[in-house]
Amino acid sequence: MKRMKKNSILLIMILACISLGSCDDYLNIVPKGKKVPSTLADFEAFLRDEYTIGQTPIYNALYLLNDQYVWKSSLNNMTLTRANYLWDESADRITLNKADEGTYYLLYAAISSCNLILENVPTATEATDAQRREIMAYAKVIRSLCYFVLVNYYADTYEAATAATTSGVPLITSSIINAPSRQVTVQELYDFIIQNIKEAIEQGLPQQSMTVIHPNLGAGYALLARIYLQMANYPEALRYAGLALAQNDELYDWNDYYNRYSDIIEDPEKFDKLPTPTDYAYVENYYFRHGNGSPNYATAEITIPVERAERFEEGDARFLSRWKRRTVNQDTYYTGIGSGYFNWGGLTTCEMYLIKAECLARQAGNNDFSKAMDALNAVRRTRIRPDVYQPLQATTEAAAIELIRRTKDNELIFTIVPFADARRFNAEGTYARTMTKTVDGKTYTLTPDSHLWTMPFPAGATQNPGNGTITQNVPK
C-alpha cells in the first residue's frame, strides 16, 4: 500500500507538470520503471488507491461528541483533543491545531485525485465513451462526498437564510500544482456538490459499480438524500432516500450475528477476536469508505466512554456484539471487541431508512407518525434482541424525532452523520440539545450555539494556502 501511495503521488506530480507546460524537457522524461497514465485503466487505478482517495478521518468531531474515549492521561496537557473532549471554550484551538491535519489534507488529496481523473479521462485511450463517463461519474460522487465532509467540519452548518453569505471552504477543481482556489460560501459549495452528483447520475452512474469502493447509483441517490436533509429540504431528502432504497434496501441481521458469535462475545478470554461484518461485503453498503481506520491494515473497533454506551437501546445486539466494559488503572470505558475494516466514511441503507423516518415524521399529517415509525422499526427489528424488542410508537413529532435520532446516532456512530445532524438540529433550534457531563467531580457543558461546533482549519492550511487565501471560520 505504501508503494501504491508513492506511485500515485508521483503520477499526479508528473501529470501536473505536463499540464503546466512550463517544466523543462528533462522533467518530462518518465522515471525508469514508471509510466505516465494514458489509458482508462491507468486513471481508474486512482480510484482503487484507498490510502489516497478512500479515507475520511474525523477524530475531533468524535471527541467533541464524546463518541470516542480519551484516556485520562491524555487530558493532563492542553491539546486540541482535550479542548474538544472537555468542551473548553476558552482554549485557543487555532493555536492548538498544528498537528490535526488528516481531515483536511486527506480529503483534499482525494479531491485532487478526482480532479485529475475528471481532467484526463475524456481523452483516455482504450475506452468507449460510456466507460469514460462511468469513471468520471465515480470521481464526481467521491469528490462531492469529500466536500460535504469538509464544509460540515470547517464551516458553520447550512442555514437557508445565511448560507449565501457564510464562509465555507476552498473550492478546488484542478489538479494542477498551484492552481488558483477560492474559499467559497456554504451555499456555493452545496450548489456545486449537488450539481456534480446529479451530473454523475445523468452520465451513467451504474446500478452495479465496479467494486464497493466505487460508488454506485444507490450511493448517488443516498448522498443527495444526506445533503438535502442537512439543508432541511425534507421533501427532496425523502425522495432521494426512496430512490436509494429502491436500489438496495437490505439490512444486516445483527441478531443473527450475535447468535452465531455469542460464545465468543460472552467469553472474556476471546471477545477481542471477533470479525466485523461491516466491511467490504456488508449488505448495507452503497459505497465503502474508511473512516478513522487505516486502509493499510485491519483495525480494532473504537473505544467509547461509559456515558456514551448508556445511550444505546436496551437489548441492542449491535452494541452487545461490539463493546465490553473494561477498567485499566484510572480509566473505565467500553473497549471494542471487533476488528477488521469498517465503513465509517461511506453510505449505507440503514442511513436511508432513518432519513426516510425523519422526513416522514416531519411531514406527517393528522399527527399520524405510523409510517415514520415503520421505517424506524424496520431497522430496529434487525438490531434489538427478540426478547426485548417492541415496535416503537409516537404521538408527536418531537417524540418521533427523538426516537429516530437515538437510533441514528447509535447506528452511524464514528461517521460524520451524528456530528452533522447535531449541528443541523442546533441551527434549527426546535430540537437543539445542551450536552452535559461530569468528570472527576467537575461539570462540563456544550451548548447548541458554541463555536466549538465548527472546527478550525489546521495551521498548515492557513499558513500555506497555495494560490488562494483561507480565512478561519471560528474565532478560536
Coordinates of C-alpha atoms in Angstrom, one line a residue:
M1 CA 0.0 0.0 0.0
K2 CA 2.8 2.4 0.8
R3 CA 4.3 1.7 -2.7
M4 CA 0.9 2.4 -4.2
K5 CA 0.7 5.7 -2.3
K6 CA 4.1 6.8 -3.6
N7 CA 3.3 5.8 -7.1
S8 CA 0.1 7.7 -7.0
I9 CA 1.7 10.9 -5.8
L10 CA 4.5 10.5 -8.4
L11 CA 1.9 10.1 -11.2
I12 CA 0.0 13.1 -10.0
M13 CA 3.1 15.2 -10.0
I14 CA 4.1 14.1 -13.5
L15 CA 0.7 14.9 -14.9
A16 CA 0.6 18.2 -13.1
C17 CA 4.0 19.1 -14.5
I18 CA 2.9 18.2 -18.0
S19 CA -0.3 20.1 -17.6
L20 CA 1.5 23.3 -16.5
G21 CA 3.5 23.2 -19.8
S22 CA 6.4 25.2 -18.1
C23 CA 8.6 22.3 -17.0
D24 CA 11.9 21.8 -18.6
D25 CA 12.2 19.0 -21.1
Y26 CA 14.2 16.8 -18.8
L27 CA 11.4 16.9 -16.3
N28 CA 9.1 15.3 -18.9
I29 CA 11.2 12.2 -19.1
V30 CA 9.3 9.4 -17.4
P31 CA 11.4 7.9 -14.5
K32 CA 12.7 4.4 -15.2
G33 CA 10.1 1.8 -14.3
K34 CA 7.3 4.4 -14.2
K35 CA 4.7 5.4 -16.8
V36 CA 2.5 8.4 -17.5
P37 CA -1.1 7.2 -17.3
S38 CA -2.9 7.4 -20.6
T39 CA -5.4 4.5 -20.7
L40 CA -8.7 4.5 -18.9
A41 CA -7.4 1.6 -16.8
D42 CA -4.5 3.8 -15.7
F43 CA -6.8 6.5 -14.4
E44 CA -9.3 4.1 -12.9
A45 CA -6.5 2.8 -10.8
F46 CA -6.5 6.0 -8.8
L47 CA -10.0 5.1 -7.6
R48 CA -8.6 1.9 -6.1
D49 CA -5.8 3.6 -4.1
E50 CA -7.7 3.6 -0.9
Y51 CA -5.0 5.4 1.1
T52 CA -5.1 8.5 -1.1
I53 CA -8.7 8.6 -2.1
G54 CA -10.7 6.4 0.3
Q55 CA -10.3 7.9 3.9
T56 CA -12.4 10.2 6.0
P57 CA -10.8 10.7 9.4
I58 CA -12.9 13.0 11.7
Y59 CA -11.2 12.5 15.0
N60 CA -12.1 15.8 16.6
A61 CA -15.8 15.6 15.7
L62 CA -15.8 12.3 17.6
Y63 CA -14.0 13.9 20.5
L64 CA -16.5 16.8 20.6
L65 CA -19.5 14.4 20.6
N66 CA -17.7 12.2 23.2
D67 CA -18.3 9.3 20.9
Q68 CA -14.6 8.2 21.2
Y69 CA -13.0 7.7 24.6
V70 CA -9.9 9.8 25.5
W71 CA -7.6 8.3 28.2
K72 CA -7.3 10.5 31.3
S73 CA -3.5 10.7 30.9
S74 CA -4.1 12.4 27.6
L75 CA -6.2 15.1 29.3
N76 CA -3.4 16.4 31.5
N77 CA -2.0 18.8 28.9
M78 CA -3.7 21.5 26.8
T79 CA -4.2 19.9 23.4
L80 CA -6.7 20.2 20.6
T81 CA -8.1 16.8 21.7
R82 CA -8.5 18.0 25.3
A83 CA -10.2 21.3 24.2
N84 CA -12.8 19.4 22.2
Y85 CA -13.3 16.5 24.5
L86 CA -13.8 18.7 27.6
W87 CA -15.7 21.4 25.7
D88 CA -13.2 24.1 26.7
E89 CA -14.5 27.3 25.1
S90 CA -11.6 29.3 26.5
A91 CA -9.0 27.2 24.6
D92 CA -7.4 28.7 21.5
R93 CA -8.0 25.8 19.2
I94 CA -6.5 27.7 16.2
T95 CA -3.1 27.8 18.0
L96 CA -3.5 24.2 19.2
N97 CA -4.4 22.9 15.7
K98 CA -0.9 22.3 14.5
A99 CA -1.0 18.6 14.0
D100 CA -4.6 17.5 13.3
E101 CA -4.3 17.9 9.6
G102 CA -5.6 14.5 8.5
T103 CA -9.2 15.5 7.8
Y104 CA -8.1 18.5 5.7
Y105 CA -5.2 17.0 3.7
L106 CA -6.5 13.5 3.2
L107 CA -9.9 14.8 1.9
Y108 CA -8.2 17.4 -0.4
A109 CA -5.8 14.7 -1.6
A110 CA -8.9 12.6 -2.6
I111 CA -10.3 15.7 -4.3
S112 CA -7.1 16.2 -6.2
S113 CA -7.2 12.6 -7.5
C114 CA -10.8 13.1 -8.6
N115 CA -9.8 16.4 -10.3
L116 CA -7.0 14.6 -12.1
I117 CA -9.4 11.9 -13.3
L118 CA -12.0 14.4 -14.5
E119 CA -9.4 16.4 -16.4
N120 CA -7.8 13.5 -18.2
V121 CA -10.4 10.7 -18.6
P122 CA -12.2 12.5 -21.5
T123 CA -9.0 11.8 -23.6
A124 CA -8.0 8.5 -22.1
T125 CA -7.3 5.7 -24.5
E126 CA -8.5 2.1 -24.8
A127 CA -12.1 3.0 -23.7
T128 CA -15.5 3.6 -25.0
D129 CA -17.4 6.9 -24.3
A130 CA -19.7 5.0 -21.9
Q131 CA -16.7 3.7 -20.0
R132 CA -15.2 7.1 -19.7
R133 CA -18.5 8.6 -18.4
E134 CA -18.7 5.9 -15.8
I135 CA -15.2 6.6 -14.3
M136 CA -16.0 10.3 -14.4
A137 CA -19.2 9.7 -12.5
Y138 CA -17.4 7.8 -9.8
A139 CA -15.0 10.7 -9.4
K140 CA -17.8 13.3 -9.2
V141 CA -19.6 11.4 -6.4
I142 CA -16.4 10.9 -4.4
R143 CA -15.4 14.5 -4.8
S144 CA -18.8 15.6 -3.7
L145 CA -18.8 13.4 -0.6
C146 CA -15.4 14.9 0.4
Y147 CA -16.6 18.4 0.0
F148 CA -19.7 17.6 2.1
V149 CA -17.5 16.4 5.0
L150 CA -15.1 19.4 4.7
V151 CA -17.9 22.0 4.7
N152 CA -19.6 20.3 7.6
Y153 CA -16.4 20.2 9.6
Y154 CA -14.6 23.5 8.9
A155 CA -17.6 25.8 8.2
D156 CA -20.8 26.7 10.0
T157 CA -23.7 24.4 9.2
Y158 CA -26.1 25.1 6.3
E159 CA -28.9 27.6 7.1
A160 CA -31.0 28.7 4.1
A161 CA -31.2 32.3 5.3
T162 CA -27.5 32.8 5.7
A163 CA -25.7 30.1 3.5
A164 CA -25.1 32.6 0.7
T165 CA -23.0 34.8 3.0
T166 CA -21.5 32.2 5.3
S167 CA -17.8 31.5 4.6
G168 CA -17.2 27.9 3.5
V169 CA -14.0 26.0 2.4
P170 CA -11.7 26.3 -0.6
L171 CA -13.2 25.0 -3.8
I172 CA -10.5 23.4 -6.0
T173 CA -11.5 21.9 -9.3
S174 CA -8.0 21.5 -10.8
S175 CA -5.2 19.0 -10.1
I176 CA -2.6 21.4 -11.5
I177 CA 0.0 22.4 -8.9
N178 CA -0.6 25.9 -7.6
A179 CA -3.9 26.2 -9.4
P180 CA -5.9 29.2 -8.1
S181 CA -8.6 28.4 -5.5
R182 CA -11.3 30.4 -3.7
Q183 CA -12.9 30.0 -0.3
V184 CA -16.5 29.9 -1.5
T185 CA -19.7 30.3 0.6
V186 CA -21.5 27.4 2.1
Q187 CA -24.3 27.9 -0.5
E188 CA -21.9 27.9 -3.4
L189 CA -20.3 24.7 -2.2
Y190 CA -23.7 22.9 -1.7
D191 CA -24.8 24.0 -5.2
F192 CA -21.6 22.6 -6.6
I193 CA -21.8 19.2 -5.0
I194 CA -25.5 18.8 -5.8
Q195 CA -24.8 19.7 -9.4
N196 CA -21.9 17.2 -9.6
I197 CA -23.9 14.3 -8.1
K198 CA -26.8 14.9 -10.5
E199 CA -24.4 15.1 -13.4
A200 CA -22.8 11.8 -12.3
I201 CA -26.3 10.2 -12.2
E202 CA -27.1 11.6 -15.7
Q203 CA -23.7 10.4 -17.0
G204 CA -24.4 6.8 -16.2
L205 CA -23.5 6.1 -12.6
P206 CA -24.1 2.3 -12.7
Q207 CA -26.6 0.3 -10.6
Q208 CA -23.8 -2.2 -10.1
S209 CA -20.4 -0.4 -9.7
M210 CA -17.0 -2.0 -10.4
T211 CA -16.4 -2.6 -6.7
V212 CA -17.9 -1.5 -3.4
I213 CA -15.2 1.3 -3.3
H214 CA -16.7 2.7 -6.5
P215 CA -20.0 4.5 -5.6
N216 CA -23.0 3.0 -7.4
L217 CA -26.3 4.6 -8.4
G218 CA -27.7 4.0 -4.9
A219 CA -24.8 5.9 -3.5
G220 CA -25.5 8.9 -5.7
Y221 CA -29.1 8.9 -4.5
A222 CA -28.1 8.3 -0.9
L223 CA -25.6 11.2 -0.9
L224 CA -28.2 13.5 -2.3
A225 CA -30.6 12.4 0.5
R226 CA -28.0 13.2 3.1
I227 CA -27.3 16.6 1.6
Y228 CA -30.9 17.6 1.3
L229 CA -31.6 16.5 4.8
Q230 CA -28.7 18.7 6.0
M231 CA -30.3 21.6 4.1
A232 CA -33.7 20.9 5.8
N233 CA -35.2 20.2 2.4
Y234 CA -37.2 17.2 3.7
P235 CA -39.3 16.5 0.6
E236 CA -36.2 16.1 -1.6
A237 CA -34.3 14.2 1.1
L238 CA -37.3 11.8 1.3
R239 CA -37.5 11.4 -2.4
Y240 CA -33.8 10.5 -2.8
A241 CA -33.8 8.2 0.2
G242 CA -36.6 6.4 -1.5
L243 CA -34.7 6.2 -4.8
A244 CA -31.7 4.8 -2.9
L245 CA -33.7 2.2 -1.1
A246 CA -35.2 1.2 -4.5
Q247 CA -31.7 0.2 -5.5
N248 CA -30.9 -1.6 -2.3
D249 CA -33.0 -1.9 0.9
E250 CA -31.2 -4.8 2.6
L251 CA -30.5 -4.6 6.3
Y252 CA -28.0 -6.7 8.1
D253 CA -29.4 -9.1 10.8
W254 CA -27.3 -8.2 13.9
N255 CA -29.4 -10.6 16.0
D256 CA -28.2 -13.5 13.8
Y257 CA -24.6 -12.2 14.2
Y258 CA -25.0 -12.2 17.9
N259 CA -26.4 -15.7 17.9
R260 CA -23.6 -17.0 15.8
Y261 CA -20.8 -15.5 17.9
S262 CA -22.4 -15.4 21.4
D263 CA -19.9 -17.9 22.8
I264 CA -17.0 -15.6 21.8
I265 CA -18.9 -12.4 22.8
E266 CA -19.6 -13.7 26.3
D267 CA -16.1 -15.2 26.8
P268 CA -13.7 -12.6 28.4
E269 CA -10.7 -14.6 27.1
K270 CA -11.9 -14.4 23.5
F271 CA -14.1 -11.5 22.9
D272 CA -11.5 -9.4 21.2
K273 CA -11.2 -11.8 18.3
L274 CA -14.5 -11.0 16.6
P275 CA -14.5 -10.3 12.8
T276 CA -16.6 -7.2 12.0
P277 CA -19.3 -7.7 9.4
T278 CA -19.3 -4.0 8.5
D279 CA -16.6 -4.5 5.9
Y280 CA -16.5 -4.5 2.1
A281 CA -19.1 -7.3 1.9
Y282 CA -21.6 -5.7 4.3
V283 CA -25.1 -6.0 2.7
E284 CA -26.0 -2.4 3.6
N285 CA -23.2 -0.8 1.6
Y286 CA -23.9 1.5 -1.3
Y287 CA -20.3 2.8 -1.1
F288 CA -17.5 1.7 1.2
R289 CA -15.1 4.3 2.6
H290 CA -12.7 4.1 5.5
G291 CA -13.1 6.5 8.4
N292 CA -10.5 6.8 11.2
G293 CA -9.3 3.3 10.4
S294 CA -6.4 2.9 8.0
P295 CA -6.8 1.1 4.7
N296 CA -3.4 -0.3 5.2
Y297 CA -4.4 -2.9 7.8
A298 CA -7.3 -4.2 9.8
T299 CA -8.1 -2.1 12.8
A300 CA -9.9 -2.6 16.1
E301 CA -13.3 -1.1 17.0
I302 CA -13.1 2.4 18.5
T303 CA -13.3 2.6 22.3
I304 CA -16.3 4.6 23.7
P305 CA -16.9 6.3 27.1
V306 CA -19.2 4.7 29.6
E307 CA -21.7 7.6 29.3
R308 CA -21.9 7.1 25.6
A309 CA -22.5 3.4 26.0
E310 CA -25.5 4.2 28.2
R311 CA -27.3 5.8 25.3
F312 CA -27.7 2.6 23.4
E313 CA -31.1 1.0 23.5
E314 CA -31.6 -2.0 25.8
G315 CA -31.1 -5.3 24.0
D316 CA -29.2 -3.7 21.1
A317 CA -27.4 -6.7 19.6
R318 CA -25.2 -4.4 17.6
F319 CA -23.9 -2.8 20.8
L320 CA -23.7 -6.2 22.6
S321 CA -21.6 -7.5 19.8
R322 CA -19.2 -4.6 19.6
W323 CA -18.2 -3.4 23.0
K324 CA -17.4 -4.7 26.5
R325 CA -16.8 -2.7 29.7
R326 CA -13.2 -2.6 30.9
T327 CA -11.2 -0.9 33.7
V328 CA -7.5 -0.3 33.4
N329 CA -5.9 1.7 36.2
Q330 CA -7.7 5.0 36.3
D331 CA -9.7 4.5 33.1
T332 CA -13.1 2.8 32.8
Y333 CA -14.5 2.6 29.2
Y334 CA -16.1 0.2 26.7
T335 CA -13.5 -1.4 24.6
G336 CA -14.1 -2.5 21.0
I337 CA -14.2 -6.3 20.6
G338 CA -14.3 -6.5 16.8
S339 CA -11.6 -5.9 14.3
G340 CA -11.4 -5.6 10.5
Y341 CA -12.4 -2.9 8.1
F342 CA -15.2 -0.5 8.9
N343 CA -17.4 1.5 6.6
W344 CA -17.3 4.7 8.7
G345 CA -16.9 7.1 5.7
G346 CA -19.3 5.7 3.1
L347 CA -23.1 5.3 2.5
T348 CA -25.4 2.6 3.7
T349 CA -29.1 1.5 3.5
C350 CA -29.5 2.0 7.3
E351 CA -28.9 5.7 7.0
M352 CA -31.5 5.9 4.2
Y353 CA -34.2 4.2 6.4
L354 CA -33.5 6.7 9.1
I355 CA -33.5 9.7 6.8
K356 CA -36.8 8.4 5.5
A357 CA -38.2 8.0 9.0
E358 CA -37.3 11.6 10.0
C359 CA -38.7 13.1 6.8
L360 CA -41.9 11.2 7.2
A361 CA -42.2 12.4 10.8
R362 CA -41.7 16.0 9.8
Q363 CA -44.4 15.7 7.0
A364 CA -46.9 13.6 8.9
G365 CA -50.4 14.7 8.5
N366 CA -53.1 14.5 11.2
N367 CA -50.4 13.5 13.7
D368 CA -50.1 10.1 12.1
F369 CA -46.5 9.0 12.7
S370 CA -47.0 5.4 11.9
K371 CA -45.1 5.4 8.6
A372 CA -42.2 7.2 10.2
M373 CA -42.2 4.6 13.0
D374 CA -42.5 1.8 10.4
A375 CA -39.2 2.9 8.8
L376 CA -37.5 3.2 12.2
N377 CA -38.8 -0.2 13.4
A378 CA -37.6 -1.9 10.2
V379 CA -34.1 -1.1 11.3
R380 CA -34.7 -1.9 15.0
R381 CA -36.1 -5.4 14.2
T382 CA -32.7 -6.4 12.8
R383 CA -30.9 -5.0 15.9
I384 CA -32.9 -5.4 19.1
R385 CA -32.9 -8.8 20.7
P386 CA -36.2 -10.6 20.2
D387 CA -36.9 -11.0 23.9
V388 CA -36.7 -7.2 24.3
Y389 CA -38.0 -5.8 21.0
Q390 CA -41.2 -3.9 20.9
P391 CA -42.3 -1.7 18.0
L392 CA -42.0 1.9 18.9
Q393 CA -44.8 4.4 18.5
A394 CA -45.0 8.2 18.7
T395 CA -47.9 10.6 19.0
T396 CA -45.9 13.8 18.4
E397 CA -43.3 15.0 16.0
A398 CA -40.9 15.7 18.9
A399 CA -41.3 12.2 20.3
A400 CA -40.8 10.6 16.9
I401 CA -37.7 12.6 16.1
E402 CA -36.2 11.8 19.5
L403 CA -36.6 8.1 18.9
I404 CA -35.3 8.3 15.3
R405 CA -32.3 10.4 16.4
R406 CA -31.3 7.9 19.2
T407 CA -31.2 5.1 16.7
K408 CA -29.4 7.1 14.1
D409 CA -26.7 8.4 16.4
N410 CA -26.0 4.8 17.5
E411 CA -26.2 3.2 14.1
L412 CA -23.9 5.8 12.5
I413 CA -21.5 6.3 15.3
F414 CA -18.0 7.2 14.1
T415 CA -19.3 8.7 10.9
I416 CA -19.7 12.4 10.0
V417 CA -23.5 12.0 10.3
P418 CA -24.2 12.4 14.0
F419 CA -21.9 15.5 14.1
A420 CA -23.6 17.0 11.0
D421 CA -27.1 16.1 12.4
A422 CA -26.3 17.7 15.8
R423 CA -25.2 20.9 14.0
R424 CA -28.4 20.8 11.9
F425 CA -30.7 20.3 15.0
N426 CA -28.7 23.1 16.8
A427 CA -29.3 25.5 14.0
E428 CA -32.9 24.6 13.7
G429 CA -33.4 25.3 17.4
T430 CA -36.6 23.2 18.0
Y431 CA -34.7 20.0 18.8
A432 CA -31.3 21.5 19.9
R433 CA -29.6 19.9 22.8
T434 CA -27.3 21.1 25.5
M435 CA -24.8 18.4 26.4
T436 CA -23.5 18.0 30.0
K437 CA -21.2 15.6 31.7
T438 CA -19.3 15.3 35.0
V439 CA -15.6 14.3 35.0
D440 CA -13.8 14.0 38.3
G441 CA -16.4 16.0 40.1
K442 CA -16.4 18.9 37.6
T443 CA -19.4 19.5 35.3
Y444 CA -18.8 20.4 31.7
T445 CA -21.4 21.8 29.2
L446 CA -21.6 22.1 25.5
T447 CA -24.4 24.5 24.3
P448 CA -26.0 24.4 20.9
D449 CA -24.6 27.8 19.9
S450 CA -21.0 27.1 21.0
H451 CA -18.3 28.0 18.5
L452 CA -16.8 24.5 19.2
W453 CA -19.2 23.0 16.7
T454 CA -17.1 24.4 13.9
M455 CA -13.5 23.0 13.6
P456 CA -10.6 25.4 12.9
F457 CA -8.5 24.9 9.8
P458 CA -5.1 23.4 10.5
A459 CA -2.1 25.7 10.7
G460 CA -0.6 24.0 7.7
A461 CA -3.6 25.1 5.5
T462 CA -3.8 28.7 6.7
Q463 CA -0.1 29.3 6.6
N464 CA 0.4 27.6 3.2
P465 CA -2.9 28.2 1.3
G466 CA -1.3 27.8 -2.1
N467 CA -2.7 30.1 -4.8
G468 CA -5.5 31.4 -2.8
T469 CA -6.4 32.6 0.7
I470 CA -8.0 30.8 3.7
T471 CA -9.8 32.7 6.4
Q472 CA -10.7 30.9 9.7
N473 CA -14.4 30.4 10.2
V474 CA -14.1 30.3 14.0
P475 CA -12.7 32.8 16.5
K476 CA -10.7 30.2 18.4

